[in-house]
PDB file of C-alpha atoms in Angstrom:
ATOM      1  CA  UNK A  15     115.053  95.658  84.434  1.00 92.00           C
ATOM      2  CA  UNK A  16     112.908  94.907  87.262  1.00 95.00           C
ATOM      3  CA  UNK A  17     114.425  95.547  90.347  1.00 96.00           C
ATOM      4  CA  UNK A  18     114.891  91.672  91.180  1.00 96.00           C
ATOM      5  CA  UNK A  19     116.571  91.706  88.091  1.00 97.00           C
ATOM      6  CA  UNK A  20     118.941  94.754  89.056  1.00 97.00           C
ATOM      7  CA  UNK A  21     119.612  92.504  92.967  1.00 98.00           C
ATOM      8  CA  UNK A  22     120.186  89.277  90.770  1.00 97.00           C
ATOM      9  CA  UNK A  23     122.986  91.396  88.636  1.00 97.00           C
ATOM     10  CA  UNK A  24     124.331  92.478  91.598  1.00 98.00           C
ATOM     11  CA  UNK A  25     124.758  89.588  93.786  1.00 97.00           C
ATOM     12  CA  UNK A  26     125.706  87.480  90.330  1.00 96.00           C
ATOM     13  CA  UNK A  27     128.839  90.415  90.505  1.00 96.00           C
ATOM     14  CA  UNK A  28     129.464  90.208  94.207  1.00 94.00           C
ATOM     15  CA  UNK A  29     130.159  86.389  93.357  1.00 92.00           C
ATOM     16  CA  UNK A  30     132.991  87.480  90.978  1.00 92.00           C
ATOM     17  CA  UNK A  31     133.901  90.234  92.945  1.00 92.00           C
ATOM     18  CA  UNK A  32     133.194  92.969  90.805  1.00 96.00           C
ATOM     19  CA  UNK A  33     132.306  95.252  93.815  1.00 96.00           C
ATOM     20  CA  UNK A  34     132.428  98.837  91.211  1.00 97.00           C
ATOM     21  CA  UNK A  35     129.345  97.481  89.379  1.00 97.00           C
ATOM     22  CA  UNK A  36     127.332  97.300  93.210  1.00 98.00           C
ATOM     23  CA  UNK A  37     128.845 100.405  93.694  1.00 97.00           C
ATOM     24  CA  UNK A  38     127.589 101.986  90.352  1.00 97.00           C
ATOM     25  CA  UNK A  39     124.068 100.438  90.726  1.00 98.00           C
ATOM     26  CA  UNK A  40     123.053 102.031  94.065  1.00 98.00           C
ATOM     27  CA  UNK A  41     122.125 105.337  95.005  1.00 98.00           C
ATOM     28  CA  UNK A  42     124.664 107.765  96.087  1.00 97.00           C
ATOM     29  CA  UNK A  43     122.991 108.419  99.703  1.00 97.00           C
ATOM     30  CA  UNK A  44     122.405 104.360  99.783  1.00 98.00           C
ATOM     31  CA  UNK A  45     122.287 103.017 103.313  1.00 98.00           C
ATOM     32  CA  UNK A  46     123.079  99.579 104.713  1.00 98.00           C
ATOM     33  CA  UNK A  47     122.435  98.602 107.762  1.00 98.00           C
ATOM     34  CA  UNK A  48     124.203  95.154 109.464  1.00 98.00           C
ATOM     35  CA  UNK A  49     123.040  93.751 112.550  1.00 97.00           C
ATOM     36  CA  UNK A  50     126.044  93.009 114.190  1.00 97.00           C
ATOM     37  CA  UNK A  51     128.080  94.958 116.782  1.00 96.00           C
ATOM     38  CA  UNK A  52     131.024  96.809 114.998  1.00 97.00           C
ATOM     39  CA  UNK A  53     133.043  96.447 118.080  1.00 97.00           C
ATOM     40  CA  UNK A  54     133.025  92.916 117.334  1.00 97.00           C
ATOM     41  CA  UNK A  55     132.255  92.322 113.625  1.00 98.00           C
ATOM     42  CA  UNK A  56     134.122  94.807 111.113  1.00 98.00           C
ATOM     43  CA  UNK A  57     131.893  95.238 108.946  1.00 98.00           C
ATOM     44  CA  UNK A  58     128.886  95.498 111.247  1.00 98.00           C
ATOM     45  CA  UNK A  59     126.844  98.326 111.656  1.00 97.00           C
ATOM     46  CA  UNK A  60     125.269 101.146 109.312  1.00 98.00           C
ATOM     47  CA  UNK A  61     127.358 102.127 106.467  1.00 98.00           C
ATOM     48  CA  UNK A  62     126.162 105.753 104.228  1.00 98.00           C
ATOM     49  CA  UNK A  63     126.858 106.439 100.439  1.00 97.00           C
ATOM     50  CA  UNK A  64     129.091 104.741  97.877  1.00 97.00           C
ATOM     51  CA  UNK A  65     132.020 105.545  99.591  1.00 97.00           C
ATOM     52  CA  UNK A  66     130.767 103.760 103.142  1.00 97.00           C
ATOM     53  CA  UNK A  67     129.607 100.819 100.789  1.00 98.00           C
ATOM     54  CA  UNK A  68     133.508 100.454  99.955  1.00 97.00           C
ATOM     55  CA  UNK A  69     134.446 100.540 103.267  1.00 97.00           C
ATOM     56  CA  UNK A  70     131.958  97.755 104.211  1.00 98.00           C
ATOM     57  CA  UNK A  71     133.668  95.513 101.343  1.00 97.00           C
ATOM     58  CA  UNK A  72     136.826  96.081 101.995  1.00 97.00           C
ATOM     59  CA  UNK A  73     136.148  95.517 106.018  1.00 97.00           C
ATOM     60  CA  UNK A  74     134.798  92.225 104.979  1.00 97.00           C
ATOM     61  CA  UNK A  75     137.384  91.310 102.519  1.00 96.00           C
ATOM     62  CA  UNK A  76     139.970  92.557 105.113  1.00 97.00           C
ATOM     63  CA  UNK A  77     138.743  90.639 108.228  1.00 98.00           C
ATOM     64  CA  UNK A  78     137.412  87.280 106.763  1.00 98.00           C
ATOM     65  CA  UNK A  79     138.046  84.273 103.826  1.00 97.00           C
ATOM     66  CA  UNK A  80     134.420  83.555 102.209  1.00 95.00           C
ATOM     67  CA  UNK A  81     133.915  80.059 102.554  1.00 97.00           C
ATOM     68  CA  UNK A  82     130.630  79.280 100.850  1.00 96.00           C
ATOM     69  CA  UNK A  83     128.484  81.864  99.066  1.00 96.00           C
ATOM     70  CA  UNK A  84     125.069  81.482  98.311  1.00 96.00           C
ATOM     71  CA  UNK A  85     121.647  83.161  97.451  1.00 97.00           C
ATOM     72  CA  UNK A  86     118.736  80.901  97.722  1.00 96.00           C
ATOM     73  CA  UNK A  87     115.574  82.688  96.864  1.00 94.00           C
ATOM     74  CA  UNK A  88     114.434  86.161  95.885  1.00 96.00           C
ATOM     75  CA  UNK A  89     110.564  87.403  97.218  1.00 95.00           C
ATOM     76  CA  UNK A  90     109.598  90.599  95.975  1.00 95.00           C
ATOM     77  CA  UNK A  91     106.718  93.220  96.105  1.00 93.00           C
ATOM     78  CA  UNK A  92     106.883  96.582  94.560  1.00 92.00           C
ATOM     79  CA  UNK A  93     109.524  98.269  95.749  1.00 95.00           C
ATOM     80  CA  UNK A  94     111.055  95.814  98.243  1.00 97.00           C
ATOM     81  CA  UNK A  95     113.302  92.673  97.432  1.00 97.00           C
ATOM     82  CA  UNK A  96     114.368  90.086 100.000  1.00 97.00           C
ATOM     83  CA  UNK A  97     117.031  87.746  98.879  1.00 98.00           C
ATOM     84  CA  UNK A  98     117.733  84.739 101.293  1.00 97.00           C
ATOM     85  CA  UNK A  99     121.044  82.494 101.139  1.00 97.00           C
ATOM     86  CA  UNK A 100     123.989  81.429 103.176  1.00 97.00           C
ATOM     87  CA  UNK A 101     127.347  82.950 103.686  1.00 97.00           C
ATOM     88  CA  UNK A 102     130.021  80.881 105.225  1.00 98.00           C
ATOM     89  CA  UNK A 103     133.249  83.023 106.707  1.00 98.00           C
ATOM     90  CA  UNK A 104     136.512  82.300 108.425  1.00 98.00           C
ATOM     91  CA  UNK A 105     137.962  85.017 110.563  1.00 98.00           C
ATOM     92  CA  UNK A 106     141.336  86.004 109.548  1.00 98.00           C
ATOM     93  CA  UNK A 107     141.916  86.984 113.248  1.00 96.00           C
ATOM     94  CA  UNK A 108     140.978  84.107 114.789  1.00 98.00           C
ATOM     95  CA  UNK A 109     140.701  81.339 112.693  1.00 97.00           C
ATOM     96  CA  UNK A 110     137.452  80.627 113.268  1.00 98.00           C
ATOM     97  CA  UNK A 111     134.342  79.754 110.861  1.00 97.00           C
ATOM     98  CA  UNK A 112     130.788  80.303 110.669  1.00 97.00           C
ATOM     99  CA  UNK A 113     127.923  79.257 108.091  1.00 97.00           C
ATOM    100  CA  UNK A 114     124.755  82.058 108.188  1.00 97.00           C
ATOM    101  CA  UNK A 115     121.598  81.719 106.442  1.00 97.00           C
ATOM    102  CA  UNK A 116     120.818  85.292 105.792  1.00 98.00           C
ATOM    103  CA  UNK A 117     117.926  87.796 104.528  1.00 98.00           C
ATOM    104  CA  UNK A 118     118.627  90.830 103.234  1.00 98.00           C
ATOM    105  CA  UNK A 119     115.947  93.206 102.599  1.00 98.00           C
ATOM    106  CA  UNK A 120     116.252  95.860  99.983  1.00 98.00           C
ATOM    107  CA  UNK A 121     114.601  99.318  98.986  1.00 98.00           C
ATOM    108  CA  UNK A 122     114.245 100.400  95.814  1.00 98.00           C
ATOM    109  CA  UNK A 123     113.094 103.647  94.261  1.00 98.00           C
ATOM    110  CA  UNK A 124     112.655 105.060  90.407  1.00 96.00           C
ATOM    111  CA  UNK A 125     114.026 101.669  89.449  1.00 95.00           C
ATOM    112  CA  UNK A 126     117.734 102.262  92.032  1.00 98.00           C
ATOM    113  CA  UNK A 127     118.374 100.561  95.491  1.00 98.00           C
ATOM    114  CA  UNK A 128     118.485 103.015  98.263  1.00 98.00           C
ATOM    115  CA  UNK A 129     118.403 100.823 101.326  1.00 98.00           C
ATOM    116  CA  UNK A 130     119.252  97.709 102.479  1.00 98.00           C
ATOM    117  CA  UNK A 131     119.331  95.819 105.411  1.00 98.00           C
ATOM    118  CA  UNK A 132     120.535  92.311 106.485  1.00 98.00           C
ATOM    119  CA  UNK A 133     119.534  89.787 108.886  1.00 97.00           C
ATOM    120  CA  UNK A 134     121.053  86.949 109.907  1.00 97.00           C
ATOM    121  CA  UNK A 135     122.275  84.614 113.256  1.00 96.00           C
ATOM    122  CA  UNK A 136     124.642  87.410 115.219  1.00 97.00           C
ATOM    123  CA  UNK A 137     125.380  85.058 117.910  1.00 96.00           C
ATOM    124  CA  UNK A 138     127.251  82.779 115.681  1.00 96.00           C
ATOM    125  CA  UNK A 139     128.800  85.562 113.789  1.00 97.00           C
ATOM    126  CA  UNK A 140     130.405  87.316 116.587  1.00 96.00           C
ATOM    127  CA  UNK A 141     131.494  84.275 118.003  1.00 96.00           C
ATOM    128  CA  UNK A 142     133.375  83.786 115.346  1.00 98.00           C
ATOM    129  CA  UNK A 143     135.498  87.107 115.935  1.00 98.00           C
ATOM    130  CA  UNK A 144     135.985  86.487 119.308  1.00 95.00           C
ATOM    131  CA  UNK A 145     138.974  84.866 120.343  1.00 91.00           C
ATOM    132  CA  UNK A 146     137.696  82.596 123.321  1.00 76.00           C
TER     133      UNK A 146
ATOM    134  CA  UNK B  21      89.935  80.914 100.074  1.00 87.00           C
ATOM    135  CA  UNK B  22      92.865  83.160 101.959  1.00 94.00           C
ATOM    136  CA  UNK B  23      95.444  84.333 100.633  1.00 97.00           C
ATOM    137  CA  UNK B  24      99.234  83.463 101.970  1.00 97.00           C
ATOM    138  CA  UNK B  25      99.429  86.862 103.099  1.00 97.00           C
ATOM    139  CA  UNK B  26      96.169  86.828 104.674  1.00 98.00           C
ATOM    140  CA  UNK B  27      96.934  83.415 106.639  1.00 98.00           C
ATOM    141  CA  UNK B  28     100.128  84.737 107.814  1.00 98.00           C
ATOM    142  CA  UNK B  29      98.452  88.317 108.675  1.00 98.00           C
ATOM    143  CA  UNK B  30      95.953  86.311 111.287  1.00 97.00           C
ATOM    144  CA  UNK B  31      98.639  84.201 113.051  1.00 97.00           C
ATOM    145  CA  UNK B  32     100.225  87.612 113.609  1.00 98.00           C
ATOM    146  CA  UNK B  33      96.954  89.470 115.225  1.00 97.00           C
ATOM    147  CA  UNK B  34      96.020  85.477 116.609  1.00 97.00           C
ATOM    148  CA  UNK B  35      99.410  85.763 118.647  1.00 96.00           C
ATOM    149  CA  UNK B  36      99.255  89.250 119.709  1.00 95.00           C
ATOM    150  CA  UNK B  37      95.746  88.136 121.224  1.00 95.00           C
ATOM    151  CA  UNK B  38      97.780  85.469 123.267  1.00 94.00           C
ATOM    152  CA  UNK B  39      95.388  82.990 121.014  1.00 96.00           C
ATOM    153  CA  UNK B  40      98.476  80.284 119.920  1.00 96.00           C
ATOM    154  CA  UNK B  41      95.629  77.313 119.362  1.00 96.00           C
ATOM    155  CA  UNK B  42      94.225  79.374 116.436  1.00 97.00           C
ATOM    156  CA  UNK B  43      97.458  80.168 115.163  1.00 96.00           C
ATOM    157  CA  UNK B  44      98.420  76.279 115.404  1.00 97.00           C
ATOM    158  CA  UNK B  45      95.467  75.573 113.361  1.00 96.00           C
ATOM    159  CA  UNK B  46      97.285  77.174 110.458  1.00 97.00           C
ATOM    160  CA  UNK B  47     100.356  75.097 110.903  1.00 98.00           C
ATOM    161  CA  UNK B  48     100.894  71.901 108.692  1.00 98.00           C
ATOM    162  CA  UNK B  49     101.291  68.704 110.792  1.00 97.00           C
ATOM    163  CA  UNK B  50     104.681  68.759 109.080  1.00 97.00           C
ATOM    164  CA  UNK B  51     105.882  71.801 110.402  1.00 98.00           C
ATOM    165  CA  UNK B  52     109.373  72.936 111.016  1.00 98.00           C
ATOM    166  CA  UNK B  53     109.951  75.989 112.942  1.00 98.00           C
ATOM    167  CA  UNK B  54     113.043  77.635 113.552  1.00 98.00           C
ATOM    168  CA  UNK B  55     114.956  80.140 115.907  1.00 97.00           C
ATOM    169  CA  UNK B  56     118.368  79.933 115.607  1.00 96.00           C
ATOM    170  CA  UNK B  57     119.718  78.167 118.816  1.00 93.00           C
ATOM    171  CA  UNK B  58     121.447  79.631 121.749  1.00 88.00           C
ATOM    172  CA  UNK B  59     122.346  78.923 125.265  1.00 82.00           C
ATOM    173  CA  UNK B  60     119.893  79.296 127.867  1.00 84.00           C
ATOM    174  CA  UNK B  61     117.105  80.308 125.000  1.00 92.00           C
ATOM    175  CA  UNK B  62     114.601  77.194 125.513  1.00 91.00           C
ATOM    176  CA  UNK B  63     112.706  78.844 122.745  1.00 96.00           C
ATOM    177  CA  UNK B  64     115.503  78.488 120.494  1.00 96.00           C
ATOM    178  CA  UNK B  65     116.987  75.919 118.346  1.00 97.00           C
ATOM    179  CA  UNK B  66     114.393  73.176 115.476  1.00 98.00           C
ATOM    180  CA  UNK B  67     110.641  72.368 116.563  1.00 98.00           C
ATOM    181  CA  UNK B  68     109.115  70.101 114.532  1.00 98.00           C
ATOM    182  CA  UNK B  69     105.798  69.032 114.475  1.00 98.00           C
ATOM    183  CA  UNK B  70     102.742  70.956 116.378  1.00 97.00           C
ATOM    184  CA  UNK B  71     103.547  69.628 119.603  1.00 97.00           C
ATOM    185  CA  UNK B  72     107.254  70.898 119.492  1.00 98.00           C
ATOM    186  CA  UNK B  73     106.015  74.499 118.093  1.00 98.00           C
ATOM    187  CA  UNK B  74     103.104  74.630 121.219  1.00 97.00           C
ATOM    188  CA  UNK B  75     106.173  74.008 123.503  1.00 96.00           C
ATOM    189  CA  UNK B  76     108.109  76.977 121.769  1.00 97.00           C
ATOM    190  CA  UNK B  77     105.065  79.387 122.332  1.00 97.00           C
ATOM    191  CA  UNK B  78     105.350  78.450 125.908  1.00 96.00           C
ATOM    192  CA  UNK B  79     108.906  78.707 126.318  1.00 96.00           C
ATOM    193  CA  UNK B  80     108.531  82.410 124.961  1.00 96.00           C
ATOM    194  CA  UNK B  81     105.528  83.021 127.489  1.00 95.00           C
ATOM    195  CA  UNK B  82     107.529  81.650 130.334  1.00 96.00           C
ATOM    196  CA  UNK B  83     110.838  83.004 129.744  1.00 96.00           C
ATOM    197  CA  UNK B  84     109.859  86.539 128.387  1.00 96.00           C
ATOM    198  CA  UNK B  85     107.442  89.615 129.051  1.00 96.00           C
ATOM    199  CA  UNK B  86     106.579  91.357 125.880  1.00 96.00           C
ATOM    200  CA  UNK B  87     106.799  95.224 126.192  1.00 96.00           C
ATOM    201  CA  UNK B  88     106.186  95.868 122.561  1.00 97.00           C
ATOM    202  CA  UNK B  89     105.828  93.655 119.518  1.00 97.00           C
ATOM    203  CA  UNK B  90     104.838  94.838 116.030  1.00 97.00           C
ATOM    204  CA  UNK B  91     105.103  93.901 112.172  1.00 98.00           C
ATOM    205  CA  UNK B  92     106.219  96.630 109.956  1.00 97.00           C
ATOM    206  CA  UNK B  93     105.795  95.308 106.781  1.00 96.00           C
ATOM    207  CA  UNK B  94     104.918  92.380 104.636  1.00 97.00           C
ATOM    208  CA  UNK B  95     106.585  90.935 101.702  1.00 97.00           C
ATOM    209  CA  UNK B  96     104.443  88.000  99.573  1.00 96.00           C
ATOM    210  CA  UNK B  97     105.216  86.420  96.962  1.00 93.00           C
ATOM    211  CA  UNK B  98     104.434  82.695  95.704  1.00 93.00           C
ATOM    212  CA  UNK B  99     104.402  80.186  98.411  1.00 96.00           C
ATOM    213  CA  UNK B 100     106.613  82.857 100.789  1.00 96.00           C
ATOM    214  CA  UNK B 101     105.565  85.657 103.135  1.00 97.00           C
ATOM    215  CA  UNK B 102     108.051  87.583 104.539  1.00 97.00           C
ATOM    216  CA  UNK B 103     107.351  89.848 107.765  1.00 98.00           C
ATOM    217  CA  UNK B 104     109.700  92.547 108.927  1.00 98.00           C
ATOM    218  CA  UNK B 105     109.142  93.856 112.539  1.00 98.00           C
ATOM    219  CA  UNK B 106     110.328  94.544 115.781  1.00 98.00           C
ATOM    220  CA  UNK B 107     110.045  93.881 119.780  1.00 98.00           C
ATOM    221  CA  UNK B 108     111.060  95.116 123.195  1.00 98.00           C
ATOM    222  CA  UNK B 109     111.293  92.179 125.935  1.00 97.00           C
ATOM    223  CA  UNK B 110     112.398  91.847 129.301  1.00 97.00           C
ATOM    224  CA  UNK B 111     114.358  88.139 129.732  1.00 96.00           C
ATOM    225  CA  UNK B 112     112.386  86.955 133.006  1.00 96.00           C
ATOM    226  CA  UNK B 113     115.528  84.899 134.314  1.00 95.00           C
ATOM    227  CA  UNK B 114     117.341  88.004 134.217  1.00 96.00           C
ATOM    228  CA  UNK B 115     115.877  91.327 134.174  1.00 97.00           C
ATOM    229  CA  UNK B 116     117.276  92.539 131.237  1.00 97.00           C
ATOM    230  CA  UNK B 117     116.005  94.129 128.277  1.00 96.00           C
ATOM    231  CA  UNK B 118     116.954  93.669 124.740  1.00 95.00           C
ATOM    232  CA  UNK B 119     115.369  95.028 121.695  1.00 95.00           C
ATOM    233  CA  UNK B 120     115.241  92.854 118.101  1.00 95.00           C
ATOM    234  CA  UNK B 121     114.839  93.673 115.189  1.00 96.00           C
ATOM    235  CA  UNK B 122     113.947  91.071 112.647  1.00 97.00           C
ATOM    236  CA  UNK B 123     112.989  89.218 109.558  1.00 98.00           C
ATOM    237  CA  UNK B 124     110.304  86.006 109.601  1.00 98.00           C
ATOM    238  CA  UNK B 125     109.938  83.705 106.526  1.00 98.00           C
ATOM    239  CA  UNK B 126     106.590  81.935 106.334  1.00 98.00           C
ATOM    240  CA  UNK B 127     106.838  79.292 103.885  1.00 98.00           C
ATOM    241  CA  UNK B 128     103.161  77.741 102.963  1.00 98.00           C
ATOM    242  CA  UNK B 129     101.648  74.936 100.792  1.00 98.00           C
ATOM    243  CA  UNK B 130      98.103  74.427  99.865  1.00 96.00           C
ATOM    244  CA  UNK B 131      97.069  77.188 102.747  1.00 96.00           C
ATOM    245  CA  UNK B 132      99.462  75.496 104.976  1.00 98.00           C
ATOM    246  CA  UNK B 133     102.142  76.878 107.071  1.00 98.00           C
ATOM    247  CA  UNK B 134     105.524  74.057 106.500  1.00 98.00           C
ATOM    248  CA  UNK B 135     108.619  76.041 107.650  1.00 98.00           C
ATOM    249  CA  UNK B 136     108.769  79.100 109.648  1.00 98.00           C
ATOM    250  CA  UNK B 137     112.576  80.034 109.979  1.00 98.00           C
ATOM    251  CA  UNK B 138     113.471  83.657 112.223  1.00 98.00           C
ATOM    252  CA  UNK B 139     116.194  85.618 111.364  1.00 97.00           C
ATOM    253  CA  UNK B 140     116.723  87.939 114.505  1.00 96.00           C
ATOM    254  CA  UNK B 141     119.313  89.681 116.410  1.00 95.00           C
ATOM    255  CA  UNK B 142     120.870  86.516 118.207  1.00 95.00           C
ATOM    256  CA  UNK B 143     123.588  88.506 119.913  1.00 95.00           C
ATOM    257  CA  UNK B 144     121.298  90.562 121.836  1.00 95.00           C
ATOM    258  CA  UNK B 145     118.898  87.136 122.914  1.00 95.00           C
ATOM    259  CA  UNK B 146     121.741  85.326 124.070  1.00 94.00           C
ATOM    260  CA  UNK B 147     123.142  88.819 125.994  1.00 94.00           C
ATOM    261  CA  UNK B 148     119.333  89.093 127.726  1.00 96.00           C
ATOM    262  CA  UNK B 149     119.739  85.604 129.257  1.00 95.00           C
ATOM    263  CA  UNK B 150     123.108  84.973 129.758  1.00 92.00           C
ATOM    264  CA  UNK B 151     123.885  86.498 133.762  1.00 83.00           C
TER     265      UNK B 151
END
């Protein structure tokens, strides 16, 4: 598979929640990083292996409802995929909502994602764990 | 004929020249440009149309001074360009510096640039103008 073809599987199992196949596919020193402020967001900040993957989905799963889910486009070169889409979020803390579009860039090598990173509106998101 | 990549490429080295007209001139009439909004970020928020866009690019002259500001790496494919980078700015209304890193999509047809939509680091924007 081509490695838009590996991200495709992969988000298609995130949208059925079947986080151990992500966690199978990626490298076992993977890296993510997330824009936000993990004093604010839970699950912001860099995350390191399989085993800080878990702990990113469970933070989200933990600290928000999804809402809408959606990815839009793929762009790829070589070695990099982008996927774009939206993610839409309530905070269990506080009750309040947000709706992101979102890029996430990902690394691949020998055919396996080692990196990723996100991007997306962190203003909105970290108002939306704030409680004022 | 240029390629996307190419196009995209130029506005980049057109606007770290400080020449915006030339990198207008690769703008559709129908453009829609986007930085997500925040408070007190005049350069934030929908421009559409040229005129709107050439008020953005003066917005982020007058409200910023640009310490560093550099693409990393392209993705192309199709009608999209993607450029990853990064930049160090000082907010002129406050004196505070904030570093962003982020994520451009440059969406073209027929050699045209129609949407241009930022995904940055909003948090630290609205922290460098907010007192």
């Amino acid at each position: 598979m081509s490695p838009k073809e590996i991200l495709k599987a992969m988000y298609d199992a995130f949208a059925t929640g079947n986080i151990p196949f992500i966690l199978e596919t990626i490298s076992e020193d993977f890296t993510w990083k997330d824009p936000c402020d993990p004093s604010v967001v839970p699950y912001g900040g860099l995350r390191q292996g399989r085993k800080g993957m878990m702990n990113f989905f469970q933070a989200i799963g933990n600290s928000t409802n999804l809402t809408a889910w959606e990815v839009t486009d793929y762009v790829s070169e070589g070695d990099t995929v982008i996927a774009e889409g939206k993610h839409g979020f309530q905070s269990k803390k506080t009750g309040k909502g947000a709706l992101l579009d979102w890029a996430m860039v990902w690394k691949f090598k020998d055919g396996v994602p080692v990196a990723g990173q996100s991007y997306y509106n962190t203003a909105d998101c970290e108002n939306a764990f704030r409680e004022n | 004929m240029k390629t996307n990549l190419e196009i995209v490429q130029e506005g980049y080295a057109n606007f770290l020249q400080g020449n915006i007209p030339a990198l207008m001139d690769t703008l559709s009439d129908n453009i829609e440009w986007e930085l997500p909004a925040s408070a007190h970020v005049n350069f934030s928020g929908v421009f559409k149309g040229k005129d709107a866009v050439m008020n953005f690019f003066r917005n982020v002259d007058n409200e910023n001074t640009f310490s560093e500001f550099a693409v990393d790496s392209y993705v192309a494919n199709g009608n999209y360009v993607i450029a990853l980078g990064h930049l160090t700015a000082t907010a002129k209304s406050t004196g505070k510096i904030s570093s962003n890193k982020w994520a451009h999509l440059w969406q073209l047809e027929e050699g045209k640039v129609v949407k241009h939509y930022e995904y940055a680091d909003t948090a630290e924007i609205r922290d460098a103008f907010s007192n």
